[in-house]
Amino acid sequence: LKPIKCDCADIAVVDDEKIITTSIQKIMKNQGYACDSFSDGKYLYDKILQKISCNCEKKFYKLILLDIYMLDWSGIKTCDKINELVQRNRISKNLRVIIISAHKESDLDIPRYDFIKGFYQKPVNKRAVISILEDFYNCNDDNSWSFNLYFQLGEMEFKYIFQIDLQ
């Protein structure tokens, strides 16, 4: 069967703070991206299982922004469950998870799964979300990676785009 065109989101944000998910979702929408939001890792996992049985072109999430500390299912438990699906080839190995947390990365025990591609410390602002989107959508299928570097010098802002060949 040929996948059907759809309006499903291929990006998800998971955080138990509603203001975080709402803010990130609004930024993504303003940038032209559809984004599902969840207050807990269990809800994300349930949606992943639901999407697996779907026959649409966006069957899998490609990018997930995931809080590490949540009340019911933590980001760590969620990553463990996602890894089980990846290992059983139920979801794409090209999934990218970005961990978001109010804590410093060095203070966290983040799992070392291949699909975990980055970390952002809260608050995640508009520039951070746009940077995540640009970095994610600049990853190429030909084993090259483009990334953006932003910096400010006085009143002037600079943006450099780098491309690295990984072959």
Short mmCIF file of C-alpha atoms in Angstrom, two decimals:
data_model
loop_
_atom_site.label_atom_id
_atom_site.label_comp_id
_atom_site.label_asym_id
_atom_site.label_seq_id
_atom_site.Cartn_x
_atom_site.Cartn_y
_atom_site.Cartn_z
CA LEU A 1 0.00 0.00 0.00
CA LYS A 2 1.19 3.48 -0.85
CA PRO A 3 1.28 5.84 2.15
CA ILE A 4 -1.49 8.41 2.10
CA LYS A 5 -0.81 12.15 2.36
CA CYS A 6 -1.79 13.55 5.71
CA ASP A 7 -1.55 16.46 8.11
CA CYS A 8 -0.06 14.36 10.91
CA ALA A 9 2.82 15.84 12.88
CA ASP A 10 6.25 14.24 12.66
CA ILE A 11 7.53 16.32 15.59
CA ALA A 12 6.53 15.87 19.24
CA VAL A 13 7.27 17.79 22.41
CA VAL A 14 6.88 16.12 25.80
CA ASP A 15 6.93 18.08 29.06
CA ASP A 16 4.77 18.04 32.17
CA GLU A 17 4.81 21.85 32.22
CA LYS A 18 1.95 22.94 29.95
CA ILE A 19 3.51 26.35 29.37
CA ILE A 20 6.60 24.68 27.87
CA THR A 21 4.67 22.45 25.45
CA THR A 22 2.32 25.28 24.47
CA SER A 23 5.19 27.71 23.87
CA ILE A 24 7.26 25.27 21.80
CA GLN A 25 4.21 24.17 19.83
CA LYS A 26 3.32 27.81 19.06
CA ILE A 27 6.88 28.60 17.92
CA MET A 28 6.92 25.55 15.67
CA LYS A 29 3.52 26.41 14.20
CA ASN A 30 4.74 29.95 13.46
CA GLN A 31 7.73 28.41 11.66
CA GLY A 32 5.40 26.20 9.58
CA TYR A 33 5.81 22.87 11.41
CA ALA A 34 3.10 20.65 12.86
CA CYS A 35 3.89 19.45 16.37
CA ASP A 36 2.08 17.11 18.76
CA SER A 37 2.43 17.81 22.48
CA PHE A 38 2.19 15.49 25.44
CA SER A 39 2.34 16.00 29.19
CA ASP A 40 3.91 12.63 29.90
CA GLY A 41 6.12 10.04 28.22
CA LYS A 42 3.37 7.40 28.45
CA TYR A 43 1.05 9.52 26.28
CA LEU A 44 3.83 9.90 23.71
CA TYR A 45 4.51 6.16 23.75
CA ASP A 46 0.81 5.38 23.26
CA LYS A 47 0.71 7.77 20.28
CA ILE A 48 3.84 6.17 18.80
CA LEU A 49 2.12 2.77 18.98
CA GLN A 50 -0.99 4.25 17.37
CA LYS A 51 1.06 5.82 14.55
CA ILE A 52 2.82 2.49 13.85
CA SER A 53 -0.48 1.02 12.63
CA CYS A 54 -1.29 4.07 10.51
CA ASN A 55 -0.78 4.09 6.74
CA CYS A 56 0.11 7.74 6.36
CA GLU A 57 3.32 9.32 5.10
CA LYS A 58 4.22 10.60 8.58
CA LYS A 59 3.93 7.24 10.28
CA PHE A 60 6.81 7.95 12.66
CA TYR A 61 7.95 10.91 14.66
CA LYS A 62 11.24 12.17 13.28
CA LEU A 63 12.01 14.62 16.08
CA ILE A 64 11.03 14.53 19.75
CA LEU A 65 11.83 17.21 22.33
CA LEU A 66 11.66 15.37 25.63
CA ASP A 67 11.80 16.59 29.22
CA ILE A 68 13.91 14.26 31.34
CA TYR A 69 12.04 14.71 34.66
CA MET A 70 8.29 14.12 34.62
CA LEU A 71 5.99 12.72 37.26
CA ASP A 72 4.67 9.46 35.77
CA TRP A 73 6.92 8.36 32.92
CA SER A 74 10.23 10.16 33.06
CA GLY A 75 12.18 10.98 29.92
CA ILE A 76 14.58 8.18 30.87
CA LYS A 77 11.80 5.57 31.01
CA THR A 78 10.37 6.96 27.78
CA CYS A 79 13.78 6.64 26.06
CA ASP A 80 14.08 3.06 27.32
CA LYS A 81 10.67 2.21 25.84
CA ILE A 82 11.47 3.98 22.55
CA ASN A 83 14.75 2.06 22.38
CA GLU A 84 12.84 -1.22 22.68
CA LEU A 85 10.78 -0.22 19.63
CA VAL A 86 13.90 0.84 17.70
CA GLN A 87 15.64 -2.46 18.53
CA ARG A 88 12.60 -4.43 17.33
CA ASN A 89 12.52 -2.32 14.11
CA ARG A 90 9.03 -1.07 14.93
CA ILE A 91 10.07 2.59 14.51
CA SER A 92 12.70 4.35 12.43
CA LYS A 93 16.32 4.33 13.58
CA ASN A 94 16.52 7.87 12.16
CA LEU A 95 14.48 9.22 15.05
CA ARG A 96 16.14 12.15 16.83
CA VAL A 97 15.44 12.97 20.45
CA ILE A 98 16.51 16.26 22.00
CA ILE A 99 16.51 16.25 25.80
CA ILE A 100 15.25 19.39 27.51
CA SER A 101 15.65 20.00 31.23
CA ALA A 102 15.87 22.73 33.82
CA HIS A 103 18.99 20.98 35.13
CA LYS A 104 22.49 21.19 33.69
CA GLU A 105 23.38 18.38 31.32
CA SER A 106 26.34 17.43 33.53
CA ASP A 107 23.93 16.87 36.46
CA LEU A 108 21.78 14.39 34.54
CA ASP A 109 22.11 10.69 33.90
CA ILE A 110 20.97 10.77 30.27
CA PRO A 111 20.80 7.38 28.54
CA ARG A 112 23.34 6.88 25.74
CA TYR A 113 21.04 5.83 22.92
CA ASP A 114 22.02 6.65 19.33
CA PHE A 115 18.75 8.50 18.76
CA ILE A 116 19.49 11.04 21.52
CA LYS A 117 21.07 13.84 19.52
CA GLY A 118 21.19 16.84 21.81
CA PHE A 119 20.38 18.71 24.97
CA TYR A 120 18.87 22.12 25.71
CA GLN A 121 18.59 23.64 29.14
CA LYS A 122 15.31 25.34 30.00
CA PRO A 123 14.01 27.82 29.41
CA VAL A 124 13.89 26.81 25.75
CA ASN A 125 13.36 30.06 23.91
CA LYS A 126 12.36 30.87 20.33
CA ARG A 127 15.96 30.98 19.09
CA ALA A 128 16.68 27.54 20.61
CA VAL A 129 13.57 26.01 18.99
CA ILE A 130 14.43 27.52 15.61
CA SER A 131 18.01 26.29 15.97
CA ILE A 132 16.77 22.76 16.76
CA LEU A 133 14.51 22.83 13.69
CA GLU A 134 17.24 24.17 11.41
CA ASP A 135 19.79 21.67 12.68
CA PHE A 136 17.31 18.81 12.36
CA TYR A 137 16.21 19.69 8.86
CA ASN A 138 19.80 20.32 7.74
CA CYS A 139 20.83 16.72 8.42
CA ASN A 140 21.24 15.15 5.00
CA ASP A 141 20.74 11.58 3.84
CA ASP A 142 24.17 11.58 2.15
CA ASN A 143 26.08 11.31 5.45
CA SER A 144 26.73 15.01 5.69
CA TRP A 145 25.59 17.30 8.43
CA SER A 146 24.92 21.00 8.29
CA PHE A 147 24.67 23.08 11.41
CA ASN A 148 24.19 26.69 12.29
CA LEU A 149 26.30 28.81 14.60
CA TYR A 150 24.80 31.99 16.01
CA PHE A 151 26.61 34.66 17.94
CA GLN A 152 26.21 38.29 18.75
CA LEU A 153 28.89 40.96 18.71
CA GLY A 154 27.58 44.19 20.16
CA GLU A 155 24.39 45.02 18.28
CA MET A 156 25.21 42.74 15.33
CA GLU A 157 24.05 39.11 15.08
CA PHE A 158 25.95 36.61 12.95
CA LYS A 159 24.89 33.26 11.54
CA TYR A 160 27.33 30.81 9.97
CA ILE A 161 26.29 27.59 8.27
CA PHE A 162 28.77 24.71 8.30
CA GLN A 163 28.56 21.42 6.43
CA ILE A 164 30.56 18.38 7.50
CA ASP A 165 31.01 15.31 5.33
CA LEU A 166 30.88 12.25 7.59
CA GLN A 167 32.18 9.77 5.02
#
